[in-house]
Amino acid sequence: MGGSESEQQDGRWIGDDAVFHGEGAFWDGATETLRHVDMLAGDLITIADAERAASVVRTPVSDVLALIRRRRQGGFIVAVERGFALIDDHLRVEHEIPVFDDPGVRMNEGACDATGRLFCGSMAYDAREGGGRLYRLDPDLSVHVALEGVSIPNGLVWTDAGRTALHADTLAGEVRAYDYDPSNGRFGASRVFVRIDEESGAPDGMALDAEGGLWVALWGGGAVHRYDVRGRLDRVVPVPVTNPTSCAFGGDGGDTLFVTTSRQGIDDGEEPFAGRVLTIRAGVRGAPVHAFAG
């Protein structure tokens, strides 16, 4: 893609070297910690003093743990294998919210909009096309289907003052821009915002920066791409493992990009840093990440 800038990152690896499938990077500003999940183990990884990785704590939460976000009134909301759960500041489950009962499907990835609604996509364990949905959890804890027929839903962010939702489907190899109504949390018409060729990998988790740039972790591609507000590739940051999975801004100045990774599909003994978190100086601050209002 013409006009893009390729660079060698000067980041460092942090985190728990026992992580198998790191996902769901989340900078917890309330405690100045990086949190992410070891998804298929159901564990939460908390990294204090994350730019220097002074402390790493693993906390079992559920059989599968897909994401974590703050709740405005304290504690957290998490997505577990087949639903959601409210947990307290000590990471103990307070209340469970079942969503579906199909053992062949699990929750995968999501985010909160500016009003405090939580969205999370589901996918089939066999990753079949159209096997998932995007769910919306409202502050009153009611659950609604936001999108049908998604395959591997990933990386949800909002632009244009919340009027456009950017959502990736890893299997389709594209990020779509949806018209979004902030008053009711409904998705409307969509268009392709970014299409990624197979040689570059597949879009996984995403983060938005303060300039409107979209940072996309490329599963199978060993890189993070940044796209400008028009969807044009303008930065390529190599990641020295095959499977980067998600990214989030945080750190002391808000301009460190934390990239989670996975060992899934990697032979034992290869890629010794796979599963850990790479820190990258992005040169731009991240956009705000919203808490759940329920």
PDB file of C-alpha atoms in Angstrom, residues 3-275:
ATOM      1  CA  GLY A   3       2.432   5.955   1.264  1.00  0.00           C
ATOM      2  CA  SER A   4       2.656   3.846   4.374  1.00  0.00           C
ATOM      3  CA  GLU A   5       5.604   3.995   6.735  1.00  0.00           C
ATOM      4  CA  SER A   6       7.249   0.795   7.933  1.00  0.00           C
ATOM      5  CA  GLU A   7       9.257   0.994  11.137  1.00  0.00           C
ATOM      6  CA  GLN A   8      11.129  -1.137  13.565  1.00  0.00           C
ATOM      7  CA  GLN A   9       9.653  -0.806  17.050  1.00  0.00           C
ATOM      8  CA  ASP A  10      11.901  -0.294  20.057  1.00  0.00           C
ATOM      9  CA  GLY A  11       9.501  -1.741  22.599  1.00  0.00           C
ATOM     10  CA  ARG A  12      10.028  -4.354  25.239  1.00  0.00           C
ATOM     11  CA  TRP A  13       8.269  -7.499  26.379  1.00  0.00           C
ATOM     12  CA  ILE A  14       6.394  -7.588  29.680  1.00  0.00           C
ATOM     13  CA  GLY A  15       3.873  -9.840  31.402  1.00  0.00           C
ATOM     14  CA  ASP A  16       3.370 -13.489  32.260  1.00  0.00           C
ATOM     15  CA  ASP A  17       5.358 -15.911  30.113  1.00  0.00           C
ATOM     16  CA  ALA A  18       2.816 -18.652  30.907  1.00  0.00           C
ATOM     17  CA  VAL A  19       0.042 -16.914  28.923  1.00  0.00           C
ATOM     18  CA  PHE A  20      -1.190 -19.031  26.030  1.00  0.00           C
ATOM     19  CA  HIS A  21      -3.801 -16.834  24.340  1.00  0.00           C
ATOM     20  CA  GLY A  22      -3.401 -13.230  25.456  1.00  0.00           C
ATOM     21  CA  GLU A  23      -6.283 -10.967  24.465  1.00  0.00           C
ATOM     22  CA  GLY A  24      -8.376  -8.002  25.515  1.00  0.00           C
ATOM     23  CA  ALA A  25      -5.732  -5.405  26.415  1.00  0.00           C
ATOM     24  CA  PHE A  26      -7.238  -2.758  28.731  1.00  0.00           C
ATOM     25  CA  TRP A  27      -5.502   0.144  30.467  1.00  0.00           C
ATOM     26  CA  ASP A  28      -7.152   0.574  33.871  1.00  0.00           C
ATOM     27  CA  GLY A  29      -6.640   4.258  34.570  1.00  0.00           C
ATOM     28  CA  ALA A  30      -8.173   3.983  38.044  1.00  0.00           C
ATOM     29  CA  THR A  31      -5.261   1.839  39.220  1.00  0.00           C
ATOM     30  CA  GLU A  32      -2.671   2.715  36.546  1.00  0.00           C
ATOM     31  CA  THR A  33      -2.368  -0.937  35.583  1.00  0.00           C
ATOM     32  CA  LEU A  34      -2.537  -2.910  32.378  1.00  0.00           C
ATOM     33  CA  ARG A  35      -5.064  -5.720  32.416  1.00  0.00           C
ATOM     34  CA  HIS A  36      -5.574  -8.399  29.800  1.00  0.00           C
ATOM     35  CA  VAL A  37      -6.968 -11.914  29.627  1.00  0.00           C
ATOM     36  CA  ASP A  38      -5.486 -15.343  29.074  1.00  0.00           C
ATOM     37  CA  MET A  39      -8.730 -16.086  27.310  1.00  0.00           C
ATOM     38  CA  LEU A  40      -8.975 -19.859  27.114  1.00  0.00           C
ATOM     39  CA  ALA A  41      -7.559 -20.275  30.619  1.00  0.00           C
ATOM     40  CA  GLY A  42     -10.204 -17.914  32.021  1.00  0.00           C
ATOM     41  CA  ASP A  43      -7.568 -15.872  33.856  1.00  0.00           C
ATOM     42  CA  LEU A  44      -7.062 -12.144  34.257  1.00  0.00           C
ATOM     43  CA  ILE A  45      -3.486 -10.854  34.032  1.00  0.00           C
ATOM     44  CA  THR A  46      -2.820  -7.598  35.908  1.00  0.00           C
ATOM     45  CA  ILE A  47       0.477  -5.792  35.309  1.00  0.00           C
ATOM     46  CA  ALA A  48       1.340  -2.964  37.704  1.00  0.00           C
ATOM     47  CA  ASP A  49       3.917  -0.351  36.693  1.00  0.00           C
ATOM     48  CA  ALA A  50       3.308  -1.743  33.233  1.00  0.00           C
ATOM     49  CA  GLU A  51       6.007   0.125  31.354  1.00  0.00           C
ATOM     50  CA  ARG A  52       8.556  -1.544  33.627  1.00  0.00           C
ATOM     51  CA  ALA A  53       6.490  -4.630  34.564  1.00  0.00           C
ATOM     52  CA  ALA A  54       7.237  -4.390  38.277  1.00  0.00           C
ATOM     53  CA  SER A  55       4.421  -6.748  39.257  1.00  0.00           C
ATOM     54  CA  VAL A  56       2.423  -9.372  37.371  1.00  0.00           C
ATOM     55  CA  VAL A  57      -0.574 -11.086  38.995  1.00  0.00           C
ATOM     56  CA  ARG A  58      -2.707 -13.885  37.502  1.00  0.00           C
ATOM     57  CA  THR A  59      -6.289 -14.182  38.834  1.00  0.00           C
ATOM     58  CA  PRO A  60      -8.632 -17.040  37.840  1.00  0.00           C
ATOM     59  CA  VAL A  61     -12.083 -15.627  37.022  1.00  0.00           C
ATOM     60  CA  SER A  62     -14.011 -18.142  34.878  1.00  0.00           C
ATOM     61  CA  ASP A  63     -13.590 -21.053  32.471  1.00  0.00           C
ATOM     62  CA  VAL A  64     -13.193 -18.564  29.614  1.00  0.00           C
ATOM     63  CA  LEU A  65     -12.530 -14.828  30.010  1.00  0.00           C
ATOM     64  CA  ALA A  66     -12.979 -12.665  26.920  1.00  0.00           C
ATOM     65  CA  LEU A  67     -12.794  -9.048  28.093  1.00  0.00           C
ATOM     66  CA  ILE A  68     -12.782  -6.725  31.084  1.00  0.00           C
ATOM     67  CA  ARG A  69     -13.902  -3.106  31.491  1.00  0.00           C
ATOM     68  CA  ARG A  70     -14.439  -0.803  34.467  1.00  0.00           C
ATOM     69  CA  ARG A  71     -17.905  -0.089  35.869  1.00  0.00           C
ATOM     70  CA  ARG A  72     -18.612   3.547  36.644  1.00  0.00           C
ATOM     71  CA  GLN A  73     -19.762   2.838  40.198  1.00  0.00           C
ATOM     72  CA  GLY A  74     -16.851   0.536  40.995  1.00  0.00           C
ATOM     73  CA  GLY A  75     -15.773  -2.953  40.109  1.00  0.00           C
ATOM     74  CA  PHE A  76     -15.674  -4.431  36.622  1.00  0.00           C
ATOM     75  CA  ILE A  77     -17.783  -6.018  33.921  1.00  0.00           C
ATOM     76  CA  VAL A  78     -16.343  -9.109  32.221  1.00  0.00           C
ATOM     77  CA  ALA A  79     -17.407 -11.327  29.348  1.00  0.00           C
ATOM     78  CA  VAL A  80     -17.180 -15.011  30.182  1.00  0.00           C
ATOM     79  CA  GLU A  81     -17.720 -18.044  27.960  1.00  0.00           C
ATOM     80  CA  ARG A  82     -21.466 -17.679  27.378  1.00  0.00           C
ATOM     81  CA  GLY A  83     -22.416 -14.382  28.968  1.00  0.00           C
ATOM     82  CA  PHE A  84     -21.337 -11.559  31.245  1.00  0.00           C
ATOM     83  CA  ALA A  85     -20.527 -11.149  34.930  1.00  0.00           C
ATOM     84  CA  LEU A  86     -20.155  -8.252  37.321  1.00  0.00           C
ATOM     85  CA  ILE A  87     -17.075  -8.544  39.519  1.00  0.00           C
ATOM     86  CA  ASP A  88     -15.925  -6.372  42.413  1.00  0.00           C
ATOM     87  CA  ASP A  89     -12.658  -4.509  42.882  1.00  0.00           C
ATOM     88  CA  HIS A  90     -11.181  -7.672  44.381  1.00  0.00           C
ATOM     89  CA  LEU A  91     -12.086  -9.541  41.152  1.00  0.00           C
ATOM     90  CA  ARG A  92     -14.742 -11.693  42.843  1.00  0.00           C
ATOM     91  CA  VAL A  93     -17.906 -12.487  40.869  1.00  0.00           C
ATOM     92  CA  GLU A  94     -20.957 -10.616  42.193  1.00  0.00           C
ATOM     93  CA  HIS A  95     -23.594 -11.339  39.561  1.00  0.00           C
ATOM     94  CA  GLU A  96     -23.780 -13.485  36.412  1.00  0.00           C
ATOM     95  CA  ILE A  97     -25.728 -12.568  33.256  1.00  0.00           C
ATOM     96  CA  PRO A  98     -26.274 -15.605  30.980  1.00  0.00           C
ATOM     97  CA  VAL A  99     -26.658 -14.779  27.277  1.00  0.00           C
ATOM     98  CA  PHE A 100     -26.735 -18.104  25.378  1.00  0.00           C
ATOM     99  CA  ASP A 101     -26.360 -21.806  26.170  1.00  0.00           C
ATOM    100  CA  ASP A 102     -24.735 -23.204  23.017  1.00  0.00           C
ATOM    101  CA  PRO A 103     -21.559 -25.077  24.107  1.00  0.00           C
ATOM    102  CA  GLY A 104     -20.133 -24.644  20.603  1.00  0.00           C
ATOM    103  CA  VAL A 105     -20.032 -20.843  20.919  1.00  0.00           C
ATOM    104  CA  ARG A 106     -18.081 -18.477  23.181  1.00  0.00           C
ATOM    105  CA  MET A 107     -17.705 -14.750  23.750  1.00  0.00           C
ATOM    106  CA  ASN A 108     -14.720 -13.154  22.048  1.00  0.00           C
ATOM    107  CA  GLU A 109     -14.160  -9.374  22.084  1.00  0.00           C
ATOM    108  CA  GLY A 110     -15.913  -6.084  22.727  1.00  0.00           C
ATOM    109  CA  ALA A 111     -15.950  -2.543  24.129  1.00  0.00           C
ATOM    110  CA  CYS A 112     -18.151   0.147  25.681  1.00  0.00           C
ATOM    111  CA  ASP A 113     -19.609   3.126  23.843  1.00  0.00           C
ATOM    112  CA  ALA A 114     -19.548   6.633  25.325  1.00  0.00           C
ATOM    113  CA  THR A 115     -22.935   6.194  27.007  1.00  0.00           C
ATOM    114  CA  GLY A 116     -21.714   3.111  28.869  1.00  0.00           C
ATOM    115  CA  ARG A 117     -23.317   0.294  26.895  1.00  0.00           C
ATOM    116  CA  LEU A 118     -21.136  -2.805  26.563  1.00  0.00           C
ATOM    117  CA  PHE A 119     -20.902  -4.693  23.287  1.00  0.00           C
ATOM    118  CA  CYS A 120     -19.317  -8.123  22.918  1.00  0.00           C
ATOM    119  CA  GLY A 121     -19.198 -10.482  19.974  1.00  0.00           C
ATOM    120  CA  SER A 122     -19.537 -14.242  20.066  1.00  0.00           C
ATOM    121  CA  MET A 123     -17.949 -16.801  17.754  1.00  0.00           C
ATOM    122  CA  ALA A 124     -18.168 -20.526  17.147  1.00  0.00           C
ATOM    123  CA  TYR A 125     -15.327 -22.629  18.532  1.00  0.00           C
ATOM    124  CA  ASP A 126     -14.860 -24.053  15.053  1.00  0.00           C
ATOM    125  CA  ALA A 127     -14.731 -20.471  13.677  1.00  0.00           C
ATOM    126  CA  ARG A 128     -17.417 -21.219  11.112  1.00  0.00           C
ATOM    127  CA  GLU A 129     -18.619 -18.377   8.938  1.00  0.00           C
ATOM    128  CA  GLY A 130     -21.606 -16.523  10.356  1.00  0.00           C
ATOM    129  CA  GLY A 131     -21.495 -18.497  13.597  1.00  0.00           C
ATOM    130  CA  GLY A 132     -21.492 -15.485  15.920  1.00  0.00           C
ATOM    131  CA  ARG A 133     -23.416 -12.397  16.970  1.00  0.00           C
ATOM    132  CA  LEU A 134     -22.611  -9.008  18.422  1.00  0.00           C
ATOM    133  CA  TYR A 135     -24.487  -8.514  21.698  1.00  0.00           C
ATOM    134  CA  ARG A 136     -25.308  -5.297  23.531  1.00  0.00           C
ATOM    135  CA  LEU A 137     -25.521  -5.205  27.320  1.00  0.00           C
ATOM    136  CA  ASP A 138     -27.417  -2.134  28.487  1.00  0.00           C
ATOM    137  CA  PRO A 139     -26.871  -0.453  31.871  1.00  0.00           C
ATOM    138  CA  ASP A 140     -30.094  -2.081  33.158  1.00  0.00           C
ATOM    139  CA  LEU A 141     -28.374  -5.449  32.422  1.00  0.00           C
ATOM    140  CA  SER A 142     -30.757  -6.328  29.598  1.00  0.00           C
ATOM    141  CA  VAL A 143     -29.139  -8.083  26.616  1.00  0.00           C
ATOM    142  CA  HIS A 144     -29.906  -7.359  22.950  1.00  0.00           C
ATOM    143  CA  VAL A 145     -28.569  -8.597  19.597  1.00  0.00           C
ATOM    144  CA  ALA A 146     -26.794  -5.752  17.804  1.00  0.00           C
ATOM    145  CA  LEU A 147     -25.529  -7.673  14.745  1.00  0.00           C
ATOM    146  CA  GLU A 148     -26.309 -11.117  13.323  1.00  0.00           C
ATOM    147  CA  GLY A 149     -24.157 -13.416  11.233  1.00  0.00           C
ATOM    148  CA  VAL A 150     -20.681 -12.290  12.230  1.00  0.00           C
ATOM    149  CA  SER A 151     -17.892 -14.858  12.176  1.00  0.00           C
ATOM    150  CA  ILE A 152     -14.971 -13.782  14.401  1.00  0.00           C
ATOM    151  CA  PRO A 153     -15.990 -10.374  15.805  1.00  0.00           C
ATOM    152  CA  ASN A 154     -13.149  -8.214  17.051  1.00  0.00           C
ATOM    153  CA  GLY A 155     -11.938  -4.734  17.891  1.00  0.00           C
ATOM    154  CA  LEU A 156     -14.824  -2.301  18.340  1.00  0.00           C
ATOM    155  CA  VAL A 157     -14.234   1.486  18.522  1.00  0.00           C
ATOM    156  CA  TRP A 158     -16.326   4.587  17.837  1.00  0.00           C
ATOM    157  CA  THR A 159     -15.444   7.675  15.773  1.00  0.00           C
ATOM    158  CA  ASP A 160     -17.260  10.787  14.509  1.00  0.00           C
ATOM    159  CA  ALA A 161     -18.431  11.760  18.019  1.00  0.00           C
ATOM    160  CA  GLY A 162     -19.850   8.273  18.455  1.00  0.00           C
ATOM    161  CA  ARG A 163     -21.862   8.251  15.221  1.00  0.00           C
ATOM    162  CA  THR A 164     -19.675   5.638  13.478  1.00  0.00           C
ATOM    163  CA  ALA A 165     -18.695   2.241  14.866  1.00  0.00           C
ATOM    164  CA  LEU A 166     -15.632   0.485  13.440  1.00  0.00           C
ATOM    165  CA  HIS A 167     -15.866  -3.274  13.867  1.00  0.00           C
ATOM    166  CA  ALA A 168     -13.559  -6.011  12.569  1.00  0.00           C
ATOM    167  CA  ASP A 169     -14.490  -9.486  11.415  1.00  0.00           C
ATOM    168  CA  THR A 170     -11.255 -11.468  11.436  1.00  0.00           C
ATOM    169  CA  LEU A 171     -12.529 -14.216   9.139  1.00  0.00           C
ATOM    170  CA  ALA A 172     -13.735 -11.699   6.537  1.00  0.00           C
ATOM    171  CA  GLY A 173     -10.428  -9.828   6.656  1.00  0.00           C
ATOM    172  CA  GLU A 174     -12.055  -6.434   6.919  1.00  0.00           C
ATOM    173  CA  VAL A 175     -13.008  -3.596   9.228  1.00  0.00           C
ATOM    174  CA  ARG A 176     -16.478  -2.212   8.554  1.00  0.00           C
ATOM    175  CA  ALA A 177     -17.763   1.253   9.401  1.00  0.00           C
ATOM    176  CA  TYR A 178     -21.352   1.185  10.686  1.00  0.00           C
ATOM    177  CA  ASP A 179     -23.732   4.072  11.070  1.00  0.00           C
ATOM    178  CA  TYR A 180     -24.385   4.172  14.805  1.00  0.00           C
ATOM    179  CA  ASP A 181     -27.164   5.828  16.781  1.00  0.00           C
ATOM    180  CA  PRO A 182     -25.790   6.821  20.199  1.00  0.00           C
ATOM    181  CA  SER A 183     -29.310   7.459  21.497  1.00  0.00           C
ATOM    182  CA  ASN A 184     -30.342   3.799  21.310  1.00  0.00           C
ATOM    183  CA  GLY A 185     -27.176   1.792  20.612  1.00  0.00           C
ATOM    184  CA  ARG A 186     -28.329   0.527  17.221  1.00  0.00           C
ATOM    185  CA  PHE A 187     -26.146  -0.288  14.227  1.00  0.00           C
ATOM    186  CA  GLY A 188     -27.270   0.864  10.792  1.00  0.00           C
ATOM    187  CA  ALA A 189     -25.894   0.735   7.270  1.00  0.00           C
ATOM    188  CA  SER A 190     -22.259  -0.256   6.836  1.00  0.00           C
ATOM    189  CA  ARG A 191     -19.391  -0.007   4.393  1.00  0.00           C
ATOM    190  CA  VAL A 192     -15.890  -1.460   4.197  1.00  0.00           C
ATOM    191  CA  PHE A 193     -13.479   0.881   6.002  1.00  0.00           C
ATOM    192  CA  VAL A 194     -10.362  -1.273   5.628  1.00  0.00           C
ATOM    193  CA  ARG A 195      -9.827  -4.512   3.713  1.00  0.00           C
ATOM    194  CA  ILE A 196      -6.657  -6.425   4.569  1.00  0.00           C
ATOM    195  CA  ASP A 197      -5.107  -8.894   2.150  1.00  0.00           C
ATOM    196  CA  GLU A 198      -4.391 -12.413   3.400  1.00  0.00           C
ATOM    197  CA  GLU A 199      -0.622 -11.972   3.097  1.00  0.00           C
ATOM    198  CA  SER A 200      -0.731  -9.184   5.701  1.00  0.00           C
ATOM    199  CA  GLY A 201      -2.715 -11.214   8.228  1.00  0.00           C
ATOM    200  CA  ALA A 202      -6.234 -10.789   9.571  1.00  0.00           C
ATOM    201  CA  PRO A 203      -7.655  -7.922  11.670  1.00  0.00           C
ATOM    202  CA  ASP A 204      -7.942  -8.739  15.359  1.00  0.00           C
ATOM    203  CA  GLY A 205      -8.178  -6.282  18.281  1.00  0.00           C
ATOM    204  CA  MET A 206      -8.062  -2.534  17.668  1.00  0.00           C
ATOM    205  CA  ALA A 207      -7.405   0.749  19.458  1.00  0.00           C
ATOM    206  CA  LEU A 208      -8.152   4.354  18.536  1.00  0.00           C
ATOM    207  CA  ASP A 209      -5.712   7.214  19.063  1.00  0.00           C
ATOM    208  CA  ALA A 210      -6.472  10.852  19.869  1.00  0.00           C
ATOM    209  CA  GLU A 211      -5.976  11.869  16.219  1.00  0.00           C
ATOM    210  CA  GLY A 212      -8.578   9.385  14.999  1.00  0.00           C
ATOM    211  CA  GLY A 213      -6.017   6.841  13.840  1.00  0.00           C
ATOM    212  CA  LEU A 214      -7.029   3.183  14.017  1.00  0.00           C
ATOM    213  CA  TRP A 215      -4.416   0.697  15.255  1.00  0.00           C
ATOM    214  CA  VAL A 216      -5.145  -2.892  14.215  1.00  0.00           C
ATOM    215  CA  ALA A 217      -3.385  -6.020  15.504  1.00  0.00           C
ATOM    216  CA  LEU A 218      -2.900  -8.449  12.604  1.00  0.00           C
ATOM    217  CA  TRP A 219      -3.399 -12.084  13.554  1.00  0.00           C
ATOM    218  CA  GLY A 220      -1.004 -14.205  11.518  1.00  0.00           C
ATOM    219  CA  GLY A 221       0.668 -11.067  10.180  1.00  0.00           C
ATOM    220  CA  GLY A 222       3.236 -10.240  12.861  1.00  0.00           C
ATOM    221  CA  ALA A 223       2.418  -6.531  12.784  1.00  0.00           C
ATOM    222  CA  VAL A 224       0.212  -3.702  13.948  1.00  0.00           C
ATOM    223  CA  HIS A 225      -1.136  -1.353  11.280  1.00  0.00           C
ATOM    224  CA  ARG A 226      -2.296   2.229  11.788  1.00  0.00           C
ATOM    225  CA  TYR A 227      -4.962   3.606   9.446  1.00  0.00           C
ATOM    226  CA  ASP A 228      -5.857   7.284   9.214  1.00  0.00           C
ATOM    227  CA  VAL A 229      -9.381   8.699   9.451  1.00  0.00           C
ATOM    228  CA  ARG A 230      -9.998   7.810   5.803  1.00  0.00           C
ATOM    229  CA  GLY A 231      -8.867   4.226   6.186  1.00  0.00           C
ATOM    230  CA  ARG A 232      -5.484   4.717   4.526  1.00  0.00           C
ATOM    231  CA  LEU A 233      -2.557   2.726   5.881  1.00  0.00           C
ATOM    232  CA  ASP A 234       0.074   5.131   7.192  1.00  0.00           C
ATOM    233  CA  ARG A 235       2.164   3.101   9.665  1.00  0.00           C
ATOM    234  CA  VAL A 236       3.315  -0.503   9.870  1.00  0.00           C
ATOM    235  CA  VAL A 237       4.826  -1.606  13.173  1.00  0.00           C
ATOM    236  CA  PRO A 238       6.421  -5.085  13.002  1.00  0.00           C
ATOM    237  CA  VAL A 239       5.749  -7.367  15.967  1.00  0.00           C
ATOM    238  CA  PRO A 240       8.275 -10.209  16.273  1.00  0.00           C
ATOM    239  CA  VAL A 241       5.668 -12.926  16.839  1.00  0.00           C
ATOM    240  CA  THR A 242       3.129 -14.357  14.416  1.00  0.00           C
ATOM    241  CA  ASN A 243      -0.064 -13.595  16.318  1.00  0.00           C
ATOM    242  CA  PRO A 244      -0.594 -10.153  17.861  1.00  0.00           C
ATOM    243  CA  THR A 245      -4.163 -10.147  19.161  1.00  0.00           C
ATOM    244  CA  SER A 246      -5.175  -6.800  20.673  1.00  0.00           C
ATOM    245  CA  CYS A 247      -3.815  -3.379  21.519  1.00  0.00           C
ATOM    246  CA  ALA A 248      -4.549  -0.616  24.006  1.00  0.00           C
ATOM    247  CA  PHE A 249      -3.070   2.760  24.833  1.00  0.00           C
ATOM    248  CA  GLY A 250      -1.907   3.608  28.337  1.00  0.00           C
ATOM    249  CA  GLY A 251       1.185   4.224  30.431  1.00  0.00           C
ATOM    250  CA  ASP A 252       2.411   7.374  32.122  1.00  0.00           C
ATOM    251  CA  GLY A 253       1.785   9.653  29.147  1.00  0.00           C
ATOM    252  CA  GLY A 254      -1.016   7.674  27.546  1.00  0.00           C
ATOM    253  CA  ASP A 255       1.144   7.146  24.460  1.00  0.00           C
ATOM    254  CA  THR A 256       2.381   3.597  25.078  1.00  0.00           C
ATOM    255  CA  LEU A 257       0.703   0.974  22.911  1.00  0.00           C
ATOM    256  CA  PHE A 258       0.394  -2.385  24.665  1.00  0.00           C
ATOM    257  CA  VAL A 259       0.052  -5.327  22.267  1.00  0.00           C
ATOM    258  CA  THR A 260      -1.093  -8.736  23.496  1.00  0.00           C
ATOM    259  CA  THR A 261      -0.050 -11.900  21.653  1.00  0.00           C
ATOM    260  CA  SER A 262      -0.894 -15.581  21.398  1.00  0.00           C
ATOM    261  CA  ARG A 263       0.909 -18.934  21.179  1.00  0.00           C
ATOM    262  CA  GLN A 264      -2.097 -20.549  19.507  1.00  0.00           C
ATOM    263  CA  GLY A 265      -0.926 -22.485  16.453  1.00  0.00           C
ATOM    264  CA  ILE A 266       2.760 -21.965  17.296  1.00  0.00           C
ATOM    265  CA  ASP A 267       4.948 -25.037  17.779  1.00  0.00           C
ATOM    266  CA  ASP A 268       6.506 -25.577  21.194  1.00  0.00           C
ATOM    267  CA  GLY A 269       9.915 -23.961  21.442  1.00  0.00           C
ATOM    268  CA  GLU A 270       9.229 -21.450  18.695  1.00  0.00           C
ATOM    269  CA  GLU A 271       8.579 -17.754  19.332  1.00  0.00           C
ATOM    270  CA  PRO A 272       9.500 -17.684  23.032  1.00  0.00           C
ATOM    271  CA  PHE A 273       7.865 -14.257  23.529  1.00  0.00           C
ATOM    272  CA  ALA A 274       4.492 -15.309  22.095  1.00  0.00           C
ATOM    273  CA  GLY A 275       1.821 -14.925  24.759  1.00  0.00           C
TER     274      GLY A 275
END
